[in-house]
Amino acid sequence: MAGGAQQVSAGRVRLHPAVAISGGAALALVLALTIGAVAVLAVSAEAGAGLSAPDWRALRFTTLQAFLSALISVALAIPLARALARRRFRGRGAVVSLLGAPFLLPVIVAILGVVAIWGRSGMVSQALLAVGFGRLDIYGLPGVLIAHVFFNLPLATRMLLQGWAEIPAERWRLAAQLGVEGPALFRLLEWPALRAAAPGAFALIFLICATSFAVALALGGGPRATTLELAIYHAMRFDFDLGRAALLAGLQFALCLGLALFAARLSAPAAFGPGHGGAPLRWDGRGAAARWGDGAVIALGLVFLASPILAAAAQGAPGLLSMGAGVWAAAGRSLIVAPVAAALALALALALGALIAGIEARRPGAGRLAEALGLLTLAVSPFVAGVALFIALRPFVSPVAIALPLVALINAMIALPFALRLLLPPLRETARDYGPLAASLGMSGFALLRLVYLPRMRAPLGFAAGLAAALSMGDLGVIALFSAPGAPTLPLYMYGLMAAHRLEAAGGAALLLTALSFGIFYICDRWGRHAPA
């Protein structure tokens, strides 16, 4: 492990060989499945004619929908996070926890819920008809934006809420003593926190939306609303045009990388200085208008986020008996893939985290570079990695025959950035606080892992494992490329039911998929939060 794998020699800390080897291997795998995959496609392709008009249209739509999705999500998250930050009420912890539900919800299930609320036959359209307006047509840009905001508003809110939480309690107390309220309080305390957190939230949501597949596939609405990810899928699945796929993948990679670098330039840590800890007490916003305003914002946010989930559950219950016999085999495949993907994502995140924490003590710049490389999978299409593996493995084995291991590997790469973000801070902290002492005691290997790291990292390990497994359970991406006929995972099986207009059966499969996703997350998270006696 990180610091524990460091050795103290002549007053200097040096990297343990095991950390260097495992971290280097994990980093090499990340580079192979990102930059290497794009290179494989480019080399394998015949010379093409460049971007066509539909490709430029896909680029424009990808940029537009990702920009608007990120902008709307962050803009709506600001009042919601502010209201949650300055209110203390019974059930607040449950509300904050509920913000994680859309992120864990399988995408295809959420789409079913969004259509049930906002579609032509949904509740909103019925309400509009009742007051004399027409039905909503969400297919195209509106539907993509609604679905993306549904998924990313909670993520943005959690990130901004963390920004508010980093304002030291002493600053709030001092502001209250000086009578600073209203716009002055926002300018002096809240704006610096927003300035630090909002660019990162915007960039992360832009990256997620720019590489979104299932939402664009289900709600995109045809050629005029196609994303680069969907164009890559069509180039590979239907045309097998590797040159076009490589070109589009390179374009997508450049777009995401450019945005990430731009956001990194905008982000600046809020210079609040250290505090003495403790929950901050807020003296501002105690008037009736502020309290009612915050209450309304929280209530509207909950209604927007909970209604698709409840609608999907309500639609699913009647269809549980009509899902078809194949649903259980599909569920079994998903239950095999998800734990494998989670274990692989954790192994890669721990190896990379240990490497980053180990080298940044001596070379901070090298540590930041390794961390940035570990997040590269956010910017590369899973289809590109999948087809590169297809090309590389085809001379030796049929990729369809090993579809599930390939899907598990790609799903692990998708979950890696999130797992790395969760595990790296406690790895750094443990390495900093206990690494030198453990090294001076000669502690290493399994004993170091069991006695030093595992007790301090159990909670984030459980959460990261649950998150990775839930993401894999709900993934409808690369399995669409490799799945053999008659052997889908549960999300692909459910999409097949939707495509066949068996919506009641699809609702039942959605309910089953949701229960399995939340169940596997709960088991992992509970393991992390409950230490053995």
XYZ file of C-alpha atoms in Angstrom:
533
model
C 0.000 0.000 0.000
C 0.928 3.621 -0.384
C 2.796 5.048 2.455
C 3.185 1.689 4.077
C 4.955 0.539 1.003
C 7.393 3.371 1.390
C 10.709 2.651 2.959
C 12.634 5.048 5.131
C 16.270 5.094 4.307
C 18.811 7.652 5.443
C 16.059 10.132 6.240
C 14.467 9.864 2.811
C 11.260 8.176 1.786
C 11.470 5.926 -1.237
C 8.879 3.946 -3.098
C 8.452 0.262 -2.293
C 9.106 -1.940 -5.362
C 5.722 -3.681 -4.994
C 3.921 -0.334 -5.137
C 5.926 0.742 -8.162
C 5.229 -2.520 -10.012
C 1.501 -2.778 -9.217
C 0.848 0.938 -9.742
C 2.882 0.965 -12.935
C 0.952 -2.051 -14.256
C -2.390 -0.391 -13.443
C -1.301 2.833 -15.127
C -0.113 0.912 -18.180
C -3.502 -0.820 -18.437
C -5.297 2.542 -18.229
C -3.100 3.998 -20.965
C -3.539 0.876 -23.106
C -7.340 1.059 -22.875
C -7.491 4.799 -23.569
C -4.723 6.285 -25.703
C -3.628 2.831 -26.885
C -7.161 1.934 -27.938
C -7.496 5.080 -30.072
C -4.106 4.309 -31.634
C -5.117 0.716 -32.407
C -8.199 1.884 -34.248
C -6.255 4.540 -36.131
C -3.586 2.033 -37.224
C -6.146 -0.628 -38.183
C -8.233 1.753 -40.223
C -7.904 2.567 -43.869
C -7.316 6.150 -44.832
C -10.629 7.976 -44.629
C -12.013 11.144 -46.082
C -12.234 13.016 -42.811
C -15.325 14.168 -41.013
C -18.611 14.078 -42.872
C -21.560 16.407 -42.380
C -23.307 13.982 -39.963
C -20.086 13.783 -37.934
C -19.923 17.582 -37.577
C -23.596 17.548 -36.615
C -22.858 14.915 -33.952
C -19.988 17.050 -32.631
C -22.208 20.138 -32.421
C -25.006 18.244 -30.698
C -22.599 16.559 -28.263
C -21.060 19.881 -27.294
C -24.417 21.639 -27.048
C -26.175 19.013 -24.941
C -23.171 18.457 -22.662
C -22.721 22.211 -22.148
C -26.419 22.817 -21.449
C -26.706 19.721 -19.245
C -23.730 20.820 -17.139
C -24.864 24.454 -17.038
C -28.461 23.653 -16.017
C -27.364 21.023 -13.477
C -24.899 23.371 -11.759
C -27.272 26.367 -11.944
C -30.092 24.375 -10.307
C -27.708 22.827 -7.788
C -26.585 26.214 -6.410
C -29.883 27.152 -4.687
C -30.496 23.536 -3.650
C -27.044 23.135 -2.099
C -27.316 26.578 -0.449
C -30.683 25.695 1.066
C -29.373 22.374 2.381
C -26.208 24.027 3.684
C -27.981 26.587 5.871
C -30.944 24.521 7.096
C -30.965 21.926 9.846
C -34.140 19.819 10.001
C -35.204 16.317 10.901
C -34.511 14.021 7.968
C -31.852 16.259 6.428
C -29.355 13.385 6.448
C -31.824 11.172 4.606
C -32.406 13.907 2.020
C -28.667 14.250 1.423
C -28.350 10.454 1.160
C -31.249 10.383 -1.303
C -29.231 12.613 -3.598
C -27.084 9.568 -4.350
C -30.034 7.494 -5.587
C -30.205 8.760 -9.214
C -26.488 8.116 -9.651
C -26.964 4.486 -8.585
C -30.150 4.016 -10.573
C -29.553 2.062 -13.824
C -29.691 4.511 -16.706
C -32.237 2.530 -18.685
C -34.534 2.405 -15.627
C -34.235 6.144 -15.097
C -35.116 6.730 -18.742
C -38.288 4.689 -18.246
C -39.152 6.872 -15.234
C -38.373 10.125 -17.077
C -40.648 9.079 -19.949
C -43.398 8.169 -17.464
C -43.277 11.712 -16.029
C -42.294 13.892 -19.009
C -43.269 11.781 -22.059
C -46.275 12.293 -24.356
C -48.405 10.077 -22.119
C -46.694 11.145 -18.918
C -48.073 12.972 -15.926
C -46.855 16.410 -17.036
C -48.463 16.038 -20.483
C -51.717 14.917 -18.872
C -51.659 17.976 -16.616
C -50.974 20.278 -19.570
C -53.846 18.720 -21.535
C -56.156 19.313 -18.583
C -55.455 23.075 -18.700
C -55.717 23.363 -22.478
C -52.096 22.984 -23.643
C -50.571 20.322 -25.926
C -48.572 17.253 -25.023
C -44.823 17.437 -24.483
C -42.483 15.890 -27.050
C -39.254 15.151 -25.216
C -37.451 13.132 -27.886
C -34.380 15.040 -29.014
C -32.564 17.735 -27.088
C -35.296 18.300 -24.431
C -35.401 14.647 -23.409
C -31.606 14.352 -23.316
C -31.392 17.468 -21.121
C -34.116 16.324 -18.725
C -32.490 12.916 -18.289
C -28.997 14.351 -17.860
C -30.168 16.940 -15.332
C -32.008 14.188 -13.439
C -28.763 12.220 -13.167
C -26.368 15.092 -12.541
C -28.275 17.591 -10.394
C -27.669 15.406 -7.298
C -23.992 15.033 -8.191
C -23.560 18.796 -8.595
C -25.465 19.436 -5.371
C -23.243 17.054 -3.405
C -20.085 18.668 -4.823
C -21.271 22.222 -4.070
C -22.494 21.172 -0.636
C -18.987 19.934 0.085
C -17.702 23.377 -0.958
C -19.981 25.051 1.597
C -18.886 22.521 4.230
C -15.256 23.579 3.777
C -15.977 27.107 5.023
C -14.640 27.043 8.608
C -17.214 27.461 11.374
C -15.137 30.371 12.731
C -15.845 32.380 9.572
C -19.601 32.033 10.016
C -19.274 33.046 13.684
C -17.152 36.068 12.807
C -19.591 37.127 10.077
C -22.460 36.920 12.561
C -20.558 38.992 15.147
C -19.871 41.671 12.523
C -23.465 41.638 11.307
C -22.552 40.602 7.758
C -25.616 39.245 5.929
C -27.256 39.165 2.516
C -25.199 40.002 -0.585
C -22.120 40.904 1.479
C -22.140 37.486 3.162
C -22.526 35.787 -0.219
C -19.638 37.802 -1.694
C -17.245 37.257 1.211
C -17.903 33.625 2.176
C -20.182 31.767 -0.234
C -18.857 33.024 -3.566
C -15.245 31.867 -2.885
C -16.589 28.394 -2.012
C -18.674 28.337 -5.196
C -15.759 29.648 -7.226
C -13.664 26.716 -6.035
C -16.260 23.935 -6.450
C -18.437 24.932 -9.429
C -15.842 24.631 -12.269
C -14.949 21.098 -11.167
C -18.627 20.126 -10.988
C -19.291 21.655 -14.418
C -16.300 19.884 -15.987
C -17.154 16.492 -14.478
C -20.791 16.701 -15.608
C -19.734 17.877 -19.077
C -17.420 14.844 -19.373
C -20.139 12.452 -18.208
C -22.698 13.909 -20.631
C -20.267 14.117 -23.552
C -19.690 10.349 -23.312
C -23.282 9.467 -22.475
C -24.664 6.600 -24.562
C -27.893 5.103 -23.247
C -29.653 8.466 -22.810
C -28.870 9.554 -26.373
C -29.796 6.097 -27.699
C -33.209 6.083 -26.027
C -34.146 9.780 -26.115
C -31.959 11.238 -28.856
C -34.643 11.337 -31.470
C -32.808 10.457 -34.696
C -29.897 11.754 -36.796
C -30.404 15.406 -35.794
C -29.861 14.521 -32.131
C -26.954 12.064 -32.284
C -23.932 12.286 -29.996
C -20.347 11.368 -30.825
C -20.684 8.299 -28.582
C -23.701 7.137 -30.544
C -21.923 7.860 -33.854
C -18.936 5.762 -32.676
C -21.329 2.940 -31.800
C -22.977 3.070 -35.225
C -19.614 3.225 -37.011
C -18.480 0.099 -35.207
C -21.625 -1.944 -34.805
C -23.313 -1.396 -38.157
C -20.650 -0.061 -40.583
C -17.493 -1.524 -38.998
C -15.769 1.643 -40.211
C -12.719 1.721 -37.931
C -11.247 4.839 -39.545
C -14.364 6.885 -38.847
C -14.641 5.421 -35.348
C -11.012 6.324 -34.577
C -11.506 9.831 -35.930
C -14.636 10.363 -33.850
C -12.970 8.883 -30.766
C -9.987 11.203 -31.172
C -12.352 14.137 -31.558
C -14.252 13.153 -28.421
C -11.005 12.690 -26.501
C -9.724 16.118 -27.554
C -13.031 17.755 -26.621
C -13.085 16.208 -23.144
C -9.398 16.817 -22.493
C -9.665 20.454 -23.561
C -12.624 21.047 -21.271
C -10.861 19.334 -18.347
C -7.760 21.508 -18.792
C -9.896 24.657 -19.092
C -11.769 23.797 -15.899
C -8.484 23.085 -14.123
C -7.306 26.618 -14.997
C -10.530 28.114 -13.652
C -10.523 26.115 -10.419
C -8.748 27.682 -7.495
C -8.860 26.536 -3.866
C -10.842 28.814 -1.606
C -8.353 30.582 0.658
C -10.319 30.261 3.888
C -7.424 28.894 5.888
C -7.653 26.124 8.496
C -10.399 25.937 11.099
C -10.879 24.070 14.342
C -13.520 21.767 12.874
C -17.059 21.188 14.081
C -20.407 21.727 12.412
C -20.888 25.377 11.425
C -23.791 27.316 12.922
C -25.535 29.697 10.540
C -27.110 32.927 11.743
C -28.115 34.176 8.305
C -31.371 33.450 6.492
C -33.563 33.345 9.619
C -36.339 35.465 8.159
C -39.635 33.910 7.079
C -39.034 34.613 3.385
C -35.634 32.902 3.434
C -36.985 29.897 5.338
C -39.960 29.469 3.016
C -37.724 29.976 -0.008
C -35.250 27.323 1.099
C -38.093 24.944 1.933
C -39.626 25.419 -1.505
C -36.297 24.803 -3.248
C -35.688 21.587 -1.297
C -39.255 20.369 -1.911
C -39.073 21.061 -5.661
C -35.706 19.334 -5.887
C -37.065 16.243 -4.133
C -40.149 16.127 -6.352
C -38.028 16.408 -9.519
C -35.658 13.651 -8.397
C -38.095 11.268 -6.717
C -40.964 11.327 -9.221
C -39.201 9.343 -12.032
C -37.979 6.781 -9.493
C -41.460 6.314 -8.050
C -43.012 6.235 -11.518
C -40.595 3.530 -12.674
C -41.374 1.502 -9.559
C -45.127 1.923 -10.041
C -44.889 0.853 -13.685
C -42.708 -2.112 -12.843
C -44.874 -3.851 -10.257
C -47.616 -5.083 -12.675
C -45.003 -6.336 -15.124
C -43.107 -8.593 -12.749
C -45.103 -11.618 -13.905
C -44.709 -10.960 -17.633
C -40.945 -10.435 -17.943
C -40.329 -13.764 -19.694
C -38.169 -16.711 -18.748
C -34.995 -15.141 -20.132
C -34.959 -12.421 -17.511
C -33.461 -14.648 -14.817
C -30.603 -15.835 -17.001
C -29.926 -12.192 -17.947
C -30.002 -11.202 -14.277
C -27.551 -14.006 -13.514
C -25.107 -12.683 -16.120
C -25.321 -9.193 -14.643
C -24.736 -10.588 -11.150
C -21.601 -12.331 -12.400
C -20.209 -9.292 -14.213
C -20.881 -6.671 -11.511
C -18.791 -8.130 -8.628
C -15.913 -8.917 -10.985
C -15.966 -5.371 -12.358
C -16.113 -3.922 -8.834
C -13.193 -6.037 -7.617
C -11.120 -5.095 -10.649
C -11.959 -1.385 -10.269
C -10.931 -1.474 -6.596
C -7.692 -3.292 -7.376
C -6.779 -0.760 -10.060
C -7.787 2.212 -7.898
C -5.772 0.957 -4.919
C -2.708 0.251 -7.029
C -2.903 3.658 -8.718
C -3.704 5.435 -5.459
C -0.757 3.808 -3.725
C 1.524 4.835 -6.576
C 0.236 8.437 -6.541
C 0.439 8.775 -2.758
C 3.874 7.193 -2.804
C 5.510 9.454 -5.381
C 3.830 12.807 -4.725
C 5.631 13.170 -1.391
C 8.869 13.512 -3.327
C 7.640 14.827 -6.665
C 4.250 16.580 -6.397
C 4.153 17.294 -10.125
C 4.648 13.626 -11.002
C 1.925 12.683 -8.531
C -0.567 15.091 -10.113
C 0.318 13.782 -13.581
C -0.243 10.172 -12.483
C -3.595 11.171 -10.970
C -4.643 12.928 -14.178
C -3.678 9.865 -16.236
C -5.740 7.680 -13.916
C -8.812 9.755 -14.783
C -8.319 9.432 -18.560
C -11.046 6.813 -18.863
C -13.610 9.591 -18.384
C -12.600 11.054 -21.728
C -12.502 7.918 -23.871
C -15.474 6.062 -25.265
C -15.947 2.555 -23.802
C -16.784 1.431 -27.349
C -13.321 2.469 -28.520
C -11.686 0.409 -25.788
C -14.033 -2.466 -26.542
C -13.352 -2.553 -30.268
C -9.609 -2.184 -29.725
C -9.788 -5.287 -27.535
C -11.889 -6.965 -30.227
C -9.192 -6.280 -32.846
C -6.339 -7.304 -30.563
C -7.949 -10.544 -29.358
C -9.664 -11.727 -32.538
C -6.581 -13.590 -33.911
C -6.432 -15.642 -30.716
C -9.992 -16.050 -29.441
C -13.529 -15.102 -30.414
C -14.412 -11.909 -28.478
C -18.042 -13.027 -28.341
C -16.935 -16.134 -26.465
C -15.347 -13.969 -23.763
C -17.946 -11.193 -23.888
C -18.650 -11.153 -20.157
C -14.979 -10.834 -19.069
C -14.524 -8.036 -21.613
C -17.620 -6.257 -20.329
C -16.364 -6.613 -16.748
C -13.006 -5.113 -17.738
C -14.576 -2.143 -19.555
C -17.037 -1.579 -16.704
C -14.119 -1.529 -14.275
C -12.467 1.149 -16.388
C -15.682 3.190 -16.331
C -15.847 2.977 -12.518
C -12.124 3.579 -11.980
C -12.204 7.431 -11.855
C -14.935 7.397 -9.202
C -13.205 4.704 -7.133
C -9.892 6.552 -7.385
C -11.517 9.795 -6.217
C -13.004 7.980 -3.215
C -9.910 6.019 -2.183
C -7.089 8.451 -2.867
C -7.776 10.925 0.015
C -7.803 8.250 2.772
C -4.779 6.583 1.171
C -2.893 9.875 1.304
C -3.977 10.543 4.867
C -3.017 7.087 6.125
C 0.282 7.173 4.268
C 1.079 10.593 5.728
C 0.073 9.769 9.296
C 1.214 6.154 9.648
C 3.559 5.379 6.744
C 6.848 6.488 8.347
C 5.981 4.810 11.666
C 5.040 1.536 9.947
C 8.232 1.649 7.894
C 10.345 2.291 10.992
C 8.723 -0.769 12.637
C 9.469 -2.899 9.587
C 5.767 -3.528 8.972
C 4.885 -4.489 5.399
C 2.808 -6.787 3.241
C -0.407 -8.339 4.514
C 0.174 -7.275 8.129
C 0.426 -3.640 7.069
C -2.720 -3.945 4.973
C -4.720 -5.653 7.739
C -3.569 -3.601 10.703
C -3.056 -0.121 9.282
C -4.906 0.444 6.009
C -8.029 -1.723 6.122
C -9.436 -0.328 9.408
C -9.035 3.240 8.126
C -10.272 2.614 4.594
C -13.100 0.171 5.211
C -15.881 2.741 4.728
C -14.629 4.247 1.433
C -13.725 0.754 0.191
C -17.267 -0.463 0.803
C -18.795 2.639 -0.791
C -16.495 2.451 -3.821
C -17.188 -1.274 -4.274
C -20.931 -0.697 -4.076
C -20.762 2.206 -6.498
C -18.671 0.255 -9.023
C -20.929 -2.797 -8.798
C -24.100 -0.709 -9.168
C -22.673 1.124 -12.184
C -21.770 -2.204 -13.768
C -25.204 -3.691 -13.024
C -26.915 -0.866 -14.891
C -24.469 -0.499 -17.770
C -25.959 -0.573 -21.229
C -22.946 0.166 -23.341
C -20.229 -2.151 -24.467
C -22.413 -5.234 -23.892
C -24.420 -4.020 -26.892
C -21.288 -4.596 -28.992
C -20.216 -8.005 -27.743
C -23.342 -9.763 -26.586
C -24.040 -13.014 -28.370
C -27.623 -13.478 -29.596
C -29.697 -14.851 -26.758
C -27.165 -13.993 -24.048
C -27.864 -10.424 -22.911
C -27.270 -8.894 -19.521
C -30.309 -7.567 -17.686
C -30.100 -3.946 -18.990
C -29.786 -5.218 -22.581
C -32.661 -7.635 -22.032
C -34.778 -4.771 -20.715
C -33.852 -2.556 -23.683
C -34.963 -5.383 -25.987
C -38.349 -5.446 -24.258
C -38.658 -1.656 -24.695
C -37.706 -1.903 -28.372
C -40.407 -4.558 -28.820
C -42.927 -2.186 -27.154
C -43.486 -4.642 -24.292
C -43.486 -1.762 -21.851
C -45.199 -3.566 -18.989
C -42.641 -6.381 -19.096
C -39.851 -3.792 -19.455
C -41.185 -2.070 -16.323
C -40.981 -5.350 -14.428
C -37.412 -5.915 -15.603
C -36.620 -2.327 -14.589
C -37.906 -2.948 -11.091
C -35.844 -6.128 -10.823
C -32.747 -4.337 -12.126
C -33.235 -1.483 -9.662
C -33.658 -3.867 -6.745
C -30.513 -5.793 -7.687
C -28.458 -2.596 -8.194
C -29.474 -1.035 -4.890
C -29.172 -4.418 -3.149
C -25.590 -4.999 -4.238
C -24.717 -1.403 -3.342
C -26.327 -1.785 0.095
C -24.417 -5.000 0.852
C -21.055 -3.451 -0.060
C -21.751 -0.142 1.679
C -22.995 -1.900 4.820
C -19.818 -3.983 4.916
C -17.821 -0.762 4.818
C -19.811 1.043 7.501
C -19.957 -1.804 10.018
C -16.598 -2.775 11.397
C -16.366 -6.194 13.081
C -16.598 -6.130 16.884
